[in-house]
Amino acid sequence: MSTPWHALESGETLTRLDASAAGLDSAEAARRLAERGPNSLPTPRSDRWWWRLLRQFHNVLLYVMMGAAIVTSFLEHWIDTAVLLGAVVVNALIGFIQEGRAESALDSIRSMLAPHTRVRRDGRIVDIGAVDLVPGDVVRLVSGDRVPADLRLIRARDLRIDEAALTGESLPVEKSTLPVDEDSELGDRRSSCYAGTVAVFGQGDGVVVATGTDTELGRINALLTGIDTTTTPLLRQIAGFGRWLAAVILVAAAATYAFGVVVRGETPAEMFTMAVALAASAIPEGLPAVMTVTLSLGVQRMAQRHAVVRRLPAVETLGSVTVICSDKTGTLTRNEMTVQKVVGASRTIDVGGVGYAPVGTLTTGDGTTVTRESSAALDLAIRTGVLCNDSKVFEADGSWEIDGDPTEAALLVLGRKAGLSADAATAAWPRLDVVPFESEHRFMATLHRHDDGRRERILLKGAPESVLSACTHQLDDRNDQHPVDIAYWDRRAREVAAQGLRLLALAYRDREPATGTLEFEDAHQGFTILALVGIIDPPREDAVVAVRECHRAGIEVKMITGDHADTAAEIGAQMGLGVGRAPVTGAQIEALDDTALRHVVTETDVFARASPEHKLRLVRALQDNGEVVAMTGDGVNDAPALTRADVGVAMGEGGTEAAKESADMVLADDNFASIAAAVREGRGVYDNIKKFVLFMLPTNGGEALVVIAAIVFQLTLPMTPAQVLWINLATVSTLGLALAFEPTEKTVMQRAPRPPGQSLMTPFFVWRVAMVSVLMMTGSLGLFLWELESGTSVEVARTVAVNAIVVAEMFYLFNSRRIYNSVLDREGMLGSPYVLGAVAVCALLQLLFTYAPFMQAVFGSAALTLADWGKVLGAGLLVFVVAESEKWVVRRVRRSRMRERSSASALS
Ligand code: ATP
């Protein structure tokens, strides 16, 4: 056995892997990938198709139908037996197909969430899919990354890893590059990082030693959380309702049977048919399948709008969100940073140009061009910006692009505008060490070899408060040092921030003796401030529109940012947030107790200099006020707030893996507008489910009422059990499904959010279902009796009754496209190809049912005359007209109630 990786020196590790600290080249990586296979763990084996199909039969209703089929076969009612069994099979098939569709919708989304990693290839750091990692690759880890494979560290800078996923240890472990004892336990191997664990602080580079199933994670065969495909509260509510209904119906059917046989003395065979007809009519078979499809279509629609749902219940919760807390940088703003001002100790310089193209000049207020060389302080400031920097700008296909943090890229562009490239700056002062930027301490420091060879120079950049507190001096344009004038810098910082510019301060310190390493404490004192830099980051136009849309939809938007209070206030004002109110800062939040904070969150829309712990407290305070909160986040420390929020939203582009994994939804484009779009779709999905339930239940209700009336009044059954099953199957699979494809109504964002936890079965719902059930029963039973009265055969009368129900459903499908609003317009009647197509298919099925000889043989149906069809259409039209009139009345009542409420609130 050779020495394990964690016990080897890092140099030896590289040699053994035939790799170098500069990484592999693409050709070698491709060769190794072909040889070793992808860096992935086997996905949990999805169930075999036949098993998924079999599972569909595990359903109370299907048990009832199968039981009934057995009894009818004993009674030698062969046709009923065949139809019952046929219905069982068709039902199971529908469930199977729908489940497959939902699965594949979620699968395609899962691939959108595949983890990425930064790796050195061909001498550059590039972003690749984690599956493409091979042994020998050099991976760059920063806080928030999930470790993509097993790594032996070759560089570590305050790198702390949360290994709970592997060892169960909840405290993060500090890593280093020194080899550890060969026999160390996993949790003690500080020189290595393991796939599946999370970097929570610092930075490091590690060479990949094992991928895929060779990793420790692969060995213990653990699987990381993927998309959660559990059901949602609403689906559970409906499933529970379905089971409850099935039980009630079974009892009712049994009671009917007993009553008929014992009290009325009917024959058991006759009563059994009645009981089966009742059960078949009342149980809403298609409910769960169509709902799953509606949800997964919603998830797909959201993905098209760049909002990738990780947990299904979020689709519903989105519809009842009352507050969205959003980061500023990159979400509300474009994250295309350009330095506009450099404020020195004695003058301010304006910088021309926009975007990342290094075109623009440096001028003073009176328009005179300034060169970098004109002042040592300016030169040093620009150098600091370029060197204390981990990003890159480069030209690709004629446009300028960046790699890394846009704030830093803006400083590189400033350097180029002033004639200083990153390469030239680094060649003069090579970097020895770094303290990376973390949003808690808001600064970054780098250590460089001074050109005099004896000393070292520390460069510091960060939020003005963090940097100024470390400064004792300032440097003026004549290269003279003075004691730092804090009041001057504070005043200038506020001036620049009030223009909505993002602020950075730049400072330096020389030191001897040279140690070559930089500690966190080294960045705290003895610095000389060089300049403040003002960076513009304009609001995203679509986000401004989306904020307005949210306000209209009764949703409050709160901006929570790490930026300066004045910058936040100005950008907020440009977006219509917190106008006329001073932002509340992180420091102020800390001074408030929970009760006071609950009050403050209702009044304030902009929070500045806030860190992740503040976000967590804000979510809690909002939730204590009864709000349903969506919260965005990107960093590893945002995870608790994301988990706590009702809908945690992570950034797909700029967010860390840790944030994504705690989130319910990931924004592919980091754009606030996509959250608003997701809320809109969330409301739409909920609407569609409501519409489907409102459509389906009256069908069952109407049929059940027809059968009950027949039993109570001792009539001939107006529909045989086989006919009832036919209606249910023919309509759910055509008409019902069409509602899953309903586009979101234009007015969804003009309503107030749905109260969370509201039951689907509101009194209005019950009323609507009851009303339409009675209408359907009236049409169907009325026509049946009329037919019998006029002396036609039972077969014809039954065919009329069946068609009356189905045609009424076709009409009612149009009503159901809008719950409250009228459908009497072009869009309402002709707007959905799915509805029109479904009606056409359903009509064809009914013609088959009525005229095809084999259908007549199976279902006992008979051909109808034109006059019969006229009556049937009349019954359908009746439902349509009454349902539209009811909506009209409901709309008027709601409007007058709203008026009363608003005049009452105006009076109080
Ligand atoms: P939001 O939460 O809206 O995304 P943000 O991204 O602006 O806010 P942070 O990234 O925490 O918040 O930045 C806070 C402050 O830290 C900035 O205003 C800036 O002064 C400073 N800062 C940001 N990026 C860097 C960096 N790379 N190096 C040094 N300082 C930085």
CSV table of C-alpha atoms and ligand atoms in Angstrom, one decimal, residues 327-329 405 407-408 437 439 442-444 461-464 502-504 560-564 609 634, ligand 1:
chain,number,residue,atom,x,y,z
A,327,ASP,CA,-30.0,41.8,-2.4
A,328,LYS,CA,-29.1,44.9,-4.3
A,329,THR,CA,-25.9,44.2,-6.2
A,405,ASP,CA,-16.0,39.9,-9.1
A,407,THR,CA,-16.3,45.4,-8.4
A,408,GLU,CA,-12.7,44.3,-8.8
A,437,PHE,CA,-12.7,39.5,0.7
A,439,SER,CA,-18.7,40.2,3.3
A,442,ARG,CA,-15.7,43.9,4.0
A,443,PHE,CA,-12.1,44.3,2.9
A,444,MET,CA,-9.4,42.4,1.0
A,461,LYS,CA,-9.1,47.8,-0.3
A,462,GLY,CA,-12.6,47.6,1.1
A,463,ALA,CA,-15.6,49.5,2.5
A,464,PRO,CA,-14.5,53.0,3.6
A,502,ARG,CA,-20.7,52.1,-4.7
A,503,LEU,CA,-17.7,53.0,-2.5
A,504,LEU,CA,-14.3,51.4,-2.0
A,560,ILE,CA,-31.0,44.5,1.9
A,561,THR,CA,-27.5,45.4,0.9
A,562,GLY,CA,-23.9,45.4,2.2
A,563,ASP,CA,-23.4,48.8,0.5
A,564,HIS,CA,-23.1,52.2,2.1
A,609,ARG,CA,-24.4,47.7,5.6
A,634,ASP,CA,-25.7,34.3,-2.6
B,1,ATP,P1,-25.7,43.0,-1.8
B,1,ATP,O1,-26.0,42.3,-0.5
B,1,ATP,O2,-26.7,43.9,-2.2
B,1,ATP,O3,-25.3,42.0,-2.9
B,1,ATP,P2,-23.1,43.9,-1.8
B,1,ATP,O4,-22.8,42.8,-2.7
B,1,ATP,O5,-22.8,45.3,-2.3
B,1,ATP,O6,-24.5,43.9,-1.4
B,1,ATP,P3,-20.9,43.1,-0.3
B,1,ATP,O7,-20.5,42.4,-1.4
B,1,ATP,O8,-20.9,42.5,1.1
B,1,ATP,O9,-22.4,43.7,-0.5
B,1,ATP,O10,-20.1,44.5,-0.2
B,1,ATP,C1,-20.1,45.4,0.8
B,1,ATP,C2,-19.1,46.4,0.7
B,1,ATP,O11,-17.8,45.7,0.7
B,1,ATP,C3,-19.1,47.1,-0.6
B,1,ATP,O12,-19.9,48.3,-0.5
B,1,ATP,C4,-17.7,47.5,-0.9
B,1,ATP,O13,-17.3,48.7,-0.2
B,1,ATP,C5,-16.9,46.4,-0.2
B,1,ATP,N1,-16.5,45.4,-1.2
B,1,ATP,C6,-17.2,44.7,-2.1
B,1,ATP,N2,-16.5,43.9,-2.9
B,1,ATP,C7,-15.2,44.0,-2.5
B,1,ATP,C8,-14.0,43.4,-2.8
B,1,ATP,N3,-13.9,42.5,-3.8
B,1,ATP,N4,-12.9,43.8,-2.2
B,1,ATP,C9,-12.9,44.7,-1.2
B,1,ATP,N5,-14.1,45.3,-0.8
B,1,ATP,C10,-15.2,45.0,-1.4
